[in-house]
C-alpha positions as a Python dict, from the first residue, in 0.01 Angstrom:
ca = {
    (1, 'X'): (0, 0, 0),
    (2, 'X'): (193, 327, -6),
    (3, 'X'): (467, 443, -242),
    (4, 'X'): (717, 726, -205),
    (5, 'X'): (824, 864, -544),
    (6, 'X'): (1155, 1049, -545),
    (7, 'X'): (1110, 1328, -800),
    (8, 'X'): (1329, 1611, -674),
    (9, 'X'): (1641, 1569, -889),
    (10, 'X'): (1772, 1803, -1158),
    (11, 'X'): (1779, 1571, -1461),
    (12, 'X'): (2091, 1739, -1600),
    (13, 'X'): (2179, 1462, -1847),
    (14, 'X'): (1851, 1502, -2034),
    (15, 'X'): (1887, 1875, -2089),
    (16, 'X'): (1772, 2082, -2272),
    (17, 'X'): (1445, 1884, -2249),
    (18, 'X'): (1454, 1906, -1871),
    (19, 'X'): (1596, 2257, -1846),
    (20, 'X'): (1278, 2377, -1674),
    (21, 'X'): (1107, 2045, -1616),
    (22, 'X'): (1138, 1768, -1354),
    (23, 'X'): (1278, 1463, -1533),
    (24, 'X'): (989, 1234, -1423),
    (25, 'X'): (754, 1472, -1608),
    (26, 'X'): (928, 1409, -1941),
    (27, 'X'): (680, 1274, -2195),
    (28, 'X'): (691, 903, -2266),
    (29, 'X'): (450, 804, -2539),
    (30, 'X'): (281, 1148, -2523),
    (31, 'X'): (213, 1133, -2148),
    (32, 'X'): (432, 1239, -1852),
    (33, 'X'): (618, 937, -1718),
    (34, 'X'): (508, 1019, -1364),
    (35, 'X'): (145, 976, -1470),
    (36, 'X'): (222, 638, -1631),
    (37, 'X'): (397, 532, -1310),
    (38, 'X'): (108, 625, -1082),
    (39, 'X'): (-146, 448, -1303),
    (40, 'X'): (67, 131, -1321),
    (41, 'X'): (118, 124, -944),
    (42, 'X'): (-252, 187, -887),
    (43, 'X'): (-330, -120, -1098),
    (44, 'X'): (-98, -317, -867),
    (45, 'X'): (-273, -211, -549),
    (46, 'X'): (-93, 110, -451),
    (47, 'X'): (-350, 373, -357),
    (48, 'X'): (-144, 618, -151),
    (49, 'X'): (148, 818, -289),
    (50, 'X'): (394, 1060, -137),
    (51, 'X'): (598, 1253, -393),
    (52, 'X'): (929, 1406, -286),
    (53, 'X'): (965, 1729, -484),
    (54, 'X'): (1197, 2026, -512),
    (55, 'X'): (1289, 2161, -857),
    (56, 'X'): (983, 2292, -1047),
    (57, 'X'): (762, 2122, -791),
    (58, 'X'): (467, 2341, -897),
    (59, 'X'): (459, 2160, -1233),
    (60, 'X'): (416, 1823, -1064),
    (61, 'X'): (169, 1947, -806),
    (62, 'X'): (-49, 2136, -1055),
    (63, 'X'): (-56, 1842, -1297),
    (64, 'X'): (-121, 1559, -1051),
    (65, 'X'): (-307, 1748, -780),
    (66, 'X'): (-424, 1542, -485),
    (67, 'X'): (-460, 1230, -701),
    (68, 'X'): (-838, 1226, -697),
    (69, 'X'): (-860, 1226, -1077),
    (70, 'X'): (-668, 897, -1072),
    (71, 'X'): (-859, 746, -782),
    (72, 'X'): (-559, 764, -546),
    (73, 'X'): (-433, 995, -272),
    (74, 'X'): (-121, 1206, -335),
    (75, 'X'): (69, 1407, -76),
    (76, 'X'): (391, 1604, -125),
    (77, 'X'): (714, 1619, 75),
    (78, 'X'): (902, 1937, -21),
    (79, 'X'): (1280, 1958, 8),
    (80, 'X'): (1403, 2310, 81),
    (81, 'X'): (1749, 2190, -22),
    (82, 'X'): (1850, 1874, -204),
    (83, 'X'): (1911, 1610, 62),
    (84, 'X'): (2020, 1310, -142),
    (85, 'X'): (1818, 993, -186),
    (86, 'X'): (1814, 889, 180),
    (87, 'X'): (1772, 1248, 298),
    (88, 'X'): (1466, 1284, 77),
    (89, 'X'): (1314, 971, 229),
    (90, 'X'): (1383, 1095, 581),
    (91, 'X'): (1228, 1430, 490),
    (92, 'X'): (904, 1248, 401),
    (93, 'X'): (900, 1039, 722),
    (94, 'X'): (603, 1225, 872),
    (95, 'X'): (388, 1113, 576),
    (96, 'X'): (496, 749, 567),
    (97, 'X'): (343, 438, 722),
    (98, 'X'): (500, 127, 872),
    (99, 'X'): (593, -22, 533),
    (100, 'X'): (619, 144, 194),
    (101, 'X'): (772, 127, -151),
    (102, 'X'): (1041, 379, -251),
    (103, 'X'): (1092, 454, -621),
    (104, 'X'): (1338, 670, -809),
    (105, 'X'): (1067, 827, -1019),
    (106, 'X'): (1281, 879, -1329),
    (107, 'X'): (1352, 506, -1368),
    (108, 'X'): (1134, 358, -1642),
    (109, 'X'): (1007, 17, -1538),
    (110, 'X'): (720, -226, -1540),
    (111, 'X'): (762, -495, -1277),
    (112, 'X'): (548, -716, -1053),
    (113, 'X'): (536, -524, -726),
    (114, 'X'): (333, -785, -538),
    (115, 'X'): (604, -1050, -574),
    (116, 'X'): (862, -810, -434),
    (117, 'X'): (634, -723, -142),
    (118, 'X'): (571, -1090, -63),
    (119, 'X'): (946, -1157, -69),
    (120, 'X'): (996, -870, 176),
    (121, 'X'): (730, -1005, 409),
    (122, 'X'): (902, -1344, 419),
    (123, 'X'): (1235, -1220, 557),
    (124, 'X'): (1311, -1025, 873),
    (125, 'X'): (1516, -749, 716),
    (126, 'X'): (1434, -381, 701),
    (127, 'X'): (1490, -333, 329),
    (128, 'X'): (1437, -520, 6),
    (129, 'X'): (1623, -381, -295),
    (130, 'X'): (1474, -476, -629),
    (131, 'X'): (1751, -589, -863),
    (132, 'X'): (1779, -602, -1238),
    (133, 'X'): (2052, -764, -1449),
    (134, 'X'): (2254, -560, -1699),
    (135, 'X'): (2540, -639, -1934),
    (136, 'X'): (2765, -358, -1807),
    (137, 'X'): (2711, -275, -1439),
    (138, 'X'): (2980, -5, -1417),
    (139, 'X'): (2729, 283, -1431),
    (140, 'X'): (2512, 150, -1149),
    (141, 'X'): (2504, 26, -792),
    (142, 'X'): (2600, -344, -790),
    (143, 'X'): (2518, -606, -524),
    (144, 'X'): (2656, -938, -408),
    (145, 'X'): (2404, -1161, -232),
    (146, 'X'): (2365, -1507, -86),
    (147, 'X'): (2120, -1778, -187),
    (148, 'X'): (1864, -1648, 63),
    (149, 'X'): (1881, -1305, -97),
    (150, 'X'): (2072, -1135, 185),
    (151, 'X'): (2306, -873, 43),
    (152, 'X'): (2663, -898, 170),
    (153, 'X'): (2815, -608, -20),
    (154, 'X'): (2695, -303, -206),
    (155, 'X'): (2929, -133, -452),
    (156, 'X'): (2832, 194, -623),
    (157, 'X'): (2944, 220, -989),
    (158, 'X'): (3241, -20, -983),
    (159, 'X'): (3474, -82, -1275),
    (160, 'X'): (3326, -352, -1498),
    (161, 'X'): (3606, -598, -1422),
    (162, 'X'): (3570, -539, -1047),
    (163, 'X'): (3190, -575, -1024),
    (164, 'X'): (3084, -859, -790),
    (165, 'X'): (2786, -942, -1016),
    (166, 'X'): (2572, -806, -1299),
    (167, 'X'): (2280, -749, -1063),
    (168, 'X'): (2227, -380, -1007),
    (169, 'X'): (2012, -168, -783),
    (170, 'X'): (1693, -103, -983),
    (171, 'X'): (1606, 207, -780),
    (172, 'X'): (1296, 42, -630),
    (173, 'X'): (1284, -59, -262),
    (174, 'X'): (1042, -206, -10),
    (175, 'X'): (1123, -53, 328),
    (176, 'X'): (1009, -80, 688),
    (177, 'X'): (975, 246, 875),
    (178, 'X'): (1239, 132, 1126),
    (179, 'X'): (1502, 175, 852),
    (180, 'X'): (1452, 551, 876),
    (181, 'X'): (1593, 547, 1229),
    (182, 'X'): (1935, 499, 1068),
    (183, 'X'): (1911, 814, 853),
    (184, 'X'): (2003, 1147, 1014),
    (185, 'X'): (1748, 1425, 970),
    (186, 'X'): (1807, 1741, 768),
    (187, 'X'): (2136, 1619, 623),
    (188, 'X'): (2248, 1522, 275),
    (189, 'X'): (2260, 1140, 276),
    (190, 'X'): (2295, 891, -9),
    (191, 'X'): (2094, 574, 38),
    (192, 'X'): (2321, 386, -203),
    (193, 'X'): (2657, 499, -66),
    (194, 'X'): (2576, 547, 303),
    (195, 'X'): (2247, 402, 429),
    (196, 'X'): (2251, 61, 261),
    (197, 'X'): (2615, -15, 356),
    (198, 'X'): (2536, 90, 713),
    (199, 'X'): (2232, -139, 734),
    (200, 'X'): (2433, -426, 587),
    (201, 'X'): (2719, -377, 836),
    (202, 'X'): (2498, -346, 1144),
    (203, 'X'): (2295, -657, 1059),
    (204, 'X'): (1961, -481, 1006),
    (205, 'X'): (1900, -700, 704),
    (206, 'X'): (1916, -577, 345),
    (207, 'X'): (1788, -828, 92),
    (208, 'X'): (1792, -829, -286),
    (209, 'X'): (1506, -947, -504),
    (210, 'X'): (1569, -992, -880),
    (211, 'X'): (1278, -860, -1083),
    (212, 'X'): (1181, -928, -1441),
    (213, 'X'): (1007, -689, -1673),
    (214, 'X'): (1111, -377, -1855),
    (215, 'X'): (1368, -150, -1690),
    (216, 'X'): (1561, 150, -1821),
    (217, 'X'): (1731, 457, -1684),
    (218, 'X'): (1618, 724, -1933),
    (219, 'X'): (1884, 966, -1814),
    (220, 'X'): (2047, 1027, -2153),
    (221, 'X'): (1912, 1139, -2488),
    (222, 'X'): (2013, 811, -2653),
    (223, 'X'): (1830, 609, -2388),
    (224, 'X'): (1531, 838, -2414),
    (225, 'X'): (1512, 766, -2787),
    (226, 'X'): (1558, 393, -2733),
    (227, 'X'): (1282, 396, -2473),
    (228, 'X'): (1040, 525, -2738),
    (229, 'X'): (1155, 274, -2998),
    (230, 'X'): (1093, 0, -2738),
    (231, 'X'): (742, 137, -2679),
    (232, 'X'): (670, 139, -3051),
    (233, 'X'): (812, -213, -3096),
    (234, 'X'): (607, -321, -2788),
    (235, 'X'): (920, -444, -2614),
    (236, 'X'): (796, -212, -2343),
    (237, 'X'): (419, -273, -2337),
    (238, 'X'): (329, 76, -2214),
    (239, 'X'): (-31, 182, -2263),
    (240, 'X'): (-63, 385, -2585),
    (241, 'X'): (-342, 636, -2626),
    (242, 'X'): (-522, 631, -2958),
    (243, 'X'): (-645, 358, -3186),
    (244, 'X'): (-414, 116, -3362),
    (245, 'X'): (-494, 115, -3731),
    (246, 'X'): (-542, -195, -3942),
    (247, 'X'): (-179, -179, -4039),
    (248, 'X'): (-7, -293, -3723),
    (249, 'X'): (219, -40, -3559),
    (250, 'X'): (34, 284, -3638),
    (251, 'X'): (-152, 451, -3350),
    (252, 'X'): (-366, 757, -3418),
    (253, 'X'): (-538, 973, -3157),
    (254, 'X'): (-864, 1165, -3176),
    (255, 'X'): (-939, 1455, -3408),
    (256, 'X'): (-640, 1394, -3634),
    (257, 'X'): (-640, 1539, -3987),
    (258, 'X'): (-413, 1361, -4234),
    (259, 'X'): (-372, 1529, -4572),
    (260, 'X'): (-383, 1372, -4916),
    (261, 'X'): (-103, 1140, -5016),
    (262, 'X'): (46, 1114, -4667),
    (263, 'X'): (253, 799, -4610),
    (264, 'X'): (274, 662, -4256),
    (265, 'X'): (562, 416, -4222),
    (266, 'X'): (523, 203, -3907),
    (267, 'X'): (587, 218, -3626),
    (268, 'X'): (431, 560, -3571),
    (269, 'X'): (240, 717, -3280),
    (270, 'X'): (25, 1027, -3342),
    (271, 'X'): (-144, 1214, -3057),
    (272, 'X'): (-475, 1399, -3044),
    (273, 'X'): (-563, 1710, -3248),
    (274, 'X'): (-276, 1670, -3493),
    (275, 'X'): (-266, 1801, -3850),
    (276, 'X'): (-32, 1652, -4111),
    (277, 'X'): (2, 1830, -4444),
    (278, 'X'): (-33, 1673, -4788),
    (279, 'X'): (224, 1426, -4918),
    (280, 'X'): (426, 1410, -4601),
    (281, 'X'): (614, 1095, -4506),
    (282, 'X'): (601, 1013, -4134),
    (283, 'X'): (806, 729, -3988),
    (284, 'X'): (943, 487, -3916),
    (285, 'X'): (994, 529, -3541),
    (286, 'X'): (825, 864, -3503),
    (287, 'X'): (615, 1001, -3216),
    (288, 'X'): (404, 1313, -3269),
    (289, 'X'): (259, 1482, -2961),
    (290, 'X'): (-83, 1633, -2910),
    (291, 'X'): (-184, 1944, -3106),
    (292, 'X'): (118, 1935, -3337),
    (293, 'X'): (107, 2088, -3687),
    (294, 'X'): (314, 1931, -3962),
    (295, 'X'): (344, 2114, -4295),
    (296, 'X'): (305, 1956, -4636),
    (297, 'X'): (585, 1752, -4796),
    (298, 'X'): (755, 1704, -4459),
    (299, 'X'): (965, 1396, -4394),
    (300, 'X'): (1022, 1267, -4042),
    (301, 'X'): (1191, 952, -3917),
    (302, 'X'): (1322, 842, -3576),
    (303, 'X'): (1191, 1169, -3437),
    (304, 'X'): (999, 1260, -3121),
    (305, 'X'): (784, 1573, -3099),
    (306, 'X'): (632, 1681, -2771),
    (307, 'X'): (299, 1865, -2763),
    (308, 'X'): (215, 2170, -2974),
    (309, 'X'): (515, 2161, -3203),
    (310, 'X'): (497, 2318, -3548),
    (311, 'X'): (710, 2188, -3833),
    (312, 'X'): (725, 2388, -4155),
    (313, 'X'): (649, 2259, -4504),
    (314, 'X'): (931, 2065, -4664),
    (315, 'X'): (1101, 1985, -4334),
    (316, 'X'): (1330, 1683, -4319),
    (317, 'X'): (1387, 1559, -3964),
    (318, 'X'): (1588, 1254, -3866),
    (319, 'X'): (1661, 1142, -3509),
    (320, 'X'): (1542, 1473, -3362),
    (321, 'X'): (1369, 1548, -3033),
    (322, 'X'): (1164, 1868, -2997),
    (323, 'X'): (1032, 1984, -2662),
    (324, 'X'): (684, 2127, -2605),
    (325, 'X'): (590, 2425, -2821),
    (326, 'X'): (891, 2422, -3055),
    (327, 'X'): (828, 2597, -3387),
    (328, 'X'): (1076, 2542, -3669),
    (329, 'X'): (1031, 2815, -3931),
    (330, 'X'): (1162, 2798, -4286),
    (331, 'X'): (1269, 2502, -4502),
    (332, 'X'): (1531, 2295, -4328),
    (333, 'X'): (1705, 1962, -4284),
    (334, 'X'): (1786, 1853, -3930),
    (335, 'X'): (1955, 1546, -3789),
    (336, 'X'): (2011, 1443, -3426),
    (337, 'X'): (1894, 1782, -3297),
    (338, 'X'): (1752, 1808, -2946),
    (339, 'X'): (1570, 2138, -2899),
    (340, 'X'): (1350, 2277, -2627),
    (341, 'X'): (1194, 2611, -2548),
    (342, 'X'): (1368, 2757, -2243),
    (343, 'X'): (1034, 2842, -2085),
    (344, 'X'): (809, 2562, -2205),
    (345, 'X'): (831, 2349, -1890),
    (346, 'X'): (565, 2078, -1891),
    (347, 'X'): (289, 2249, -2081),
    (348, 'X'): (421, 2604, -2126),
    (349, 'X'): (523, 2853, -2393),
    (350, 'X'): (661, 2842, -2744),
    (351, 'X'): (993, 2901, -2911),
    (352, 'X'): (1048, 2968, -3281),
    (353, 'X'): (1376, 2869, -3445),
    (354, 'X'): (1468, 2954, -3801),
    (355, 'X'): (1686, 2689, -3961),
    (356, 'X'): (1763, 2721, -4330),
    (357, 'X'): (1890, 2462, -4572),
    (358, 'X'): (2261, 2405, -4546),
}
């Protein structure tokens, strides 16, 4: 089976973390989400991937390569200009087979793909939209469907009181190649606002399939934090690198040096090659990336550090997110700060910030 991953968007709502980084490359549990996604889909029988790229495409291409290190094949469809969701699919047409999965690559999910594919094979429509149920559908694309799953209306981001249901477009589709005949080439086209309504109106057959399993749009900083708390609480059973210690809820990677008197308050995730200074208190709900250095007497809770961060002695961090290579110099107390080096990208440079006690 083949999957097209749409990874060309700007990720503006997650800035500054995605200032110079494609949003699907944001770290989730100390690994780029795009890598998690490919590995999960590989386990479900997908062995060919096409990735639609534009902004900072070199970061994706250099990290994933041709897919051989994952045992899959990866090809890239490059957008010279942003073409919208349907335009990006049309732009990749020359790389796609007769049937394929389309995924908004910044949507965090873990679903049963095979059930969705079987549902698609059982109807005569061109598209199956995977659906998930939410409490407030006003920020999403909402569907109304019949008992057979055929979608009769598709409403993008309606007012809550006007929504036809609580079933929303999950950003995951099974499509037949013939659906691409209805998308004009080299034009900006929205699949949600233009293509799906067109296919519904002309009788091509658009069906909805409710999926279970974890689903989240990580597009805001609050959701990004909650995603990590769900990983640590195992509400989202994402694979975690490192060994879980005897005390449940503490994962520690390889070559980690923990100083004397350090208290780890679960849940905590610590990456590889990390040093934590004496008498620091780490947790609860804290993720420390690979090759980070934490000074002595530091206190961290509800905080996420990407790789190669340095936190000075005596630091007190609460509900902070630091991008790759951040260095916080001097004694400080920080709360709800989101900081990123302007040039760090996925694995890049460093930035030092001096923050003194208030």
